[in-house]
PDB file of C-alpha atoms in Angstrom:
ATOM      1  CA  UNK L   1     133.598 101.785  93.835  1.00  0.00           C
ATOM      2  CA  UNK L   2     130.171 102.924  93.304  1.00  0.00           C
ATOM      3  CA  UNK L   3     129.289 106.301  94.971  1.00  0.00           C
ATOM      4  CA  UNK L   4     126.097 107.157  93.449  1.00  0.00           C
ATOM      5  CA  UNK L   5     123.938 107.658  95.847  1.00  0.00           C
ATOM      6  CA  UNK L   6     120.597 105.411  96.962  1.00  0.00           C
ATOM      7  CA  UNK L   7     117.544 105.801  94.651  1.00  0.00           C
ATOM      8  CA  UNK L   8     115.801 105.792  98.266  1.00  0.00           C
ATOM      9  CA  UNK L   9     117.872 107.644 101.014  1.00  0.00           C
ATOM     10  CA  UNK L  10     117.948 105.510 104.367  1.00  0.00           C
ATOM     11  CA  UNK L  11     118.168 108.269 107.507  1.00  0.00           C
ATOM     12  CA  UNK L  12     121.211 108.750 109.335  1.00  0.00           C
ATOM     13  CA  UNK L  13     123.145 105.945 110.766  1.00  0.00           C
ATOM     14  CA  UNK L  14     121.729 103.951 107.994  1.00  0.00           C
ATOM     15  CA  UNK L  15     122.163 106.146 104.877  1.00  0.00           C
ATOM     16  CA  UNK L  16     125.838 105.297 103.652  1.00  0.00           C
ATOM     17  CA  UNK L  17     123.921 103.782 100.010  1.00  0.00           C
ATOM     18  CA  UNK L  18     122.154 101.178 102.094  1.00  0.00           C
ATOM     19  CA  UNK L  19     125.722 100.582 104.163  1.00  0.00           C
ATOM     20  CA  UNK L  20     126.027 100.071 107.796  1.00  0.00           C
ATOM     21  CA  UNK L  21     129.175 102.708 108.521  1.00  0.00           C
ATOM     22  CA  UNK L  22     132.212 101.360 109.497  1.00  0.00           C
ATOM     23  CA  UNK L  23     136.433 102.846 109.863  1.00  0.00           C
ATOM     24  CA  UNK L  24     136.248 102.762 106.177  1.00  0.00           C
ATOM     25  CA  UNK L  25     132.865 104.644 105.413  1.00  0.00           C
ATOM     26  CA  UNK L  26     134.015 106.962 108.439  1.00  0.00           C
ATOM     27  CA  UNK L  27     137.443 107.894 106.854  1.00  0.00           C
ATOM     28  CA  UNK L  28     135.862 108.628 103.474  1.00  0.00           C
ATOM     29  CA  UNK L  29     132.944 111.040 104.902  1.00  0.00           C
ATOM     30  CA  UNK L  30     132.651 113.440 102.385  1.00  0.00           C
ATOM     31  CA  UNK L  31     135.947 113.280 101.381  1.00  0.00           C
ATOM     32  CA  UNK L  32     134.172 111.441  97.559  1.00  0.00           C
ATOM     33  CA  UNK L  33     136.451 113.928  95.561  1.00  0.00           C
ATOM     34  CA  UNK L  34     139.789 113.083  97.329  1.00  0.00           C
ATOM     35  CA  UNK L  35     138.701 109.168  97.450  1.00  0.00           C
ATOM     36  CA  UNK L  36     138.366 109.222  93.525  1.00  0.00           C
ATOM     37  CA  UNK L  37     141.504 110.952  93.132  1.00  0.00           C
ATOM     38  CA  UNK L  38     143.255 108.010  94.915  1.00  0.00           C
ATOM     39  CA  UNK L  39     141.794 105.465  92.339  1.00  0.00           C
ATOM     40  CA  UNK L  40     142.487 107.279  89.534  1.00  0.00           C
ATOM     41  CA  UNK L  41     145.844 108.189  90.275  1.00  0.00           C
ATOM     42  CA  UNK L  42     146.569 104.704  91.036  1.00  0.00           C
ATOM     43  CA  UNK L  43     143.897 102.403  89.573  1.00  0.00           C
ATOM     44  CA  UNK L  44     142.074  99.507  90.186  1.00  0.00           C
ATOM     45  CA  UNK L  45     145.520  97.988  91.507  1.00  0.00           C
ATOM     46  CA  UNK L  46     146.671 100.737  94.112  1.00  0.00           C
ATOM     47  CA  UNK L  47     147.524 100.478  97.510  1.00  0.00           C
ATOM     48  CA  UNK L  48     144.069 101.350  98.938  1.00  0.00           C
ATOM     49  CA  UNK L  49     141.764  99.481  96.842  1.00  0.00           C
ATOM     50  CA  UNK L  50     144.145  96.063  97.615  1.00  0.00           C
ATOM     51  CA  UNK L  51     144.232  97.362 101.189  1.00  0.00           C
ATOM     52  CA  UNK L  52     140.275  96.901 101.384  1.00  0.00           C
ATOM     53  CA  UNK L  53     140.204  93.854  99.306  1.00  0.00           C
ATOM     54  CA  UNK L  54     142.424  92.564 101.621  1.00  0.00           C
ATOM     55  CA  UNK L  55     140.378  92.876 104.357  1.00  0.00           C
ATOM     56  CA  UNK L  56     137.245  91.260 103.003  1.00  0.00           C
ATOM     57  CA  UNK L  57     134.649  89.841 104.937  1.00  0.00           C
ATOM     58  CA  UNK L  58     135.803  91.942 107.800  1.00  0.00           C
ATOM     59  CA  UNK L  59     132.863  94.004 108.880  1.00  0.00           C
ATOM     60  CA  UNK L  60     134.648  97.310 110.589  1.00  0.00           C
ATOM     61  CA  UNK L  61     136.166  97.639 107.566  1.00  0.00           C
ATOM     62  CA  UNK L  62     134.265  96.200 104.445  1.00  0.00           C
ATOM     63  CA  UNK L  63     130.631  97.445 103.369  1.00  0.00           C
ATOM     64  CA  UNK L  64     127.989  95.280 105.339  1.00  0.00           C
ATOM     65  CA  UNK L  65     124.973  96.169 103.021  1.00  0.00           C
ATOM     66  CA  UNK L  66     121.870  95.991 104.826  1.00  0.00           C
ATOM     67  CA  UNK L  67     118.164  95.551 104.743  1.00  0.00           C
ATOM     68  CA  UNK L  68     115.068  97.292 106.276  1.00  0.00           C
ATOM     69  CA  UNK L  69     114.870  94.839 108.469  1.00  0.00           C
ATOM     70  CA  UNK L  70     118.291  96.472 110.589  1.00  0.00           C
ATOM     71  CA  UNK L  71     116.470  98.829 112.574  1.00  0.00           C
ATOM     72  CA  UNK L  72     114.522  95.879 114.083  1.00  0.00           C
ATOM     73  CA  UNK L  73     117.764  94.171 115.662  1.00  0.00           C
ATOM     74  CA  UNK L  74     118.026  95.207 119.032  1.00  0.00           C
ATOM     75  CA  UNK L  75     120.644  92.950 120.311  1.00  0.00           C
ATOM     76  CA  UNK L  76     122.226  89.674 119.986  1.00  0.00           C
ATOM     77  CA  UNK L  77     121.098  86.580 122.306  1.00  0.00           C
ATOM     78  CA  UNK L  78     121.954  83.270 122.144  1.00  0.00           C
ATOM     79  CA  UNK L  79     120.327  80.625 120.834  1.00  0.00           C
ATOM     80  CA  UNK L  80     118.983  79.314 124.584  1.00  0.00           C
ATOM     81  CA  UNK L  81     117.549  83.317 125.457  1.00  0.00           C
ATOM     82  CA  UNK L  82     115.343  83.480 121.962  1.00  0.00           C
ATOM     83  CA  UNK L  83     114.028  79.925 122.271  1.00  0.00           C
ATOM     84  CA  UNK L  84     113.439  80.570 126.233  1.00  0.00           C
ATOM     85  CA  UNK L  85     111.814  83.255 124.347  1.00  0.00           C
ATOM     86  CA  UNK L  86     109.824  82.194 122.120  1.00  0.00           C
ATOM     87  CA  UNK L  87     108.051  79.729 124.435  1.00  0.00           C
ATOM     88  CA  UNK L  88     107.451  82.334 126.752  1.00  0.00           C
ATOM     89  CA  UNK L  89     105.820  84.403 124.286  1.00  0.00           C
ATOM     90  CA  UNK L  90     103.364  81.321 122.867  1.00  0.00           C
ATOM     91  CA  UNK L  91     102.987  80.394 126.607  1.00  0.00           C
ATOM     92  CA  UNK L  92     101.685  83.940 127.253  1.00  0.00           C
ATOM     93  CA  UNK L  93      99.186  83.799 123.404  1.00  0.00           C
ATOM     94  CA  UNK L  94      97.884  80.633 124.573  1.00  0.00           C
ATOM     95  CA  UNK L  95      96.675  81.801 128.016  1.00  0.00           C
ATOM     96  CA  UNK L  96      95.596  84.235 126.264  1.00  0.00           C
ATOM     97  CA  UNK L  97      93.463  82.453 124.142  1.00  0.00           C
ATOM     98  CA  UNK L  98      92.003  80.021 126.836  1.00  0.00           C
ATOM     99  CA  UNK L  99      90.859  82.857 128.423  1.00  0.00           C
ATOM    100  CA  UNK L 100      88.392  83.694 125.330  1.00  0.00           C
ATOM    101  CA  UNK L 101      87.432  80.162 124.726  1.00  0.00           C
ATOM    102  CA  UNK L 102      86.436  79.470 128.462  1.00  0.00           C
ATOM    103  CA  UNK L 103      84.723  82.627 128.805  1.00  0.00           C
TER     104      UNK L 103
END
């Protein structure tokens, strides 16, 4: 596990090493000492580090390393809502532009 901190601190809920925070990130909250004692006193092999491998690809649980880009998500729509959308939105720009051209 690598615990060294980010070269380039995100702020808070975003700066768990460039992590979103999940059950596992929440149980290990400053607790880095106690975490590393676990892994040493049982290795690579121990109970908690198969635990988590076992659960990979499960996002409340696994690290889901993230981008700048996060803080832009605002929600999830479905396909249909974005492209309604979307051709709102260039509806909209090209009224917009008519007006300037006719003008």
């Amino acid at each position: 596990l690598n615990n060294a901190p980010p070269a380039n601190p995100w702020p808070p809920p975003y700066d768990s090493a460039g992590a979103l925070h999940n059950e596992t990130s929440r149980a290990w909250h400053n607790r880095p000492e106690a975490l590393e004692q676990i892994i040493q006193a049982h290795g690579s092999d121990g109970e908690v580090i198969q635990g988590y491998k076992q659960h990979s690809g499960n996002p409340s649980v696994t690290a889901v390393w993230m981008g700048q880009g996060v803080s832009d998500v605002l929600g999830i729509d479905d396909a249909d809502a974005i492209v309604r959308r979307v051709n709102d939105e260039a509806c909209e720009a090209i009224e917009r532009v008519r007006g300037f051209v006719t003008q």
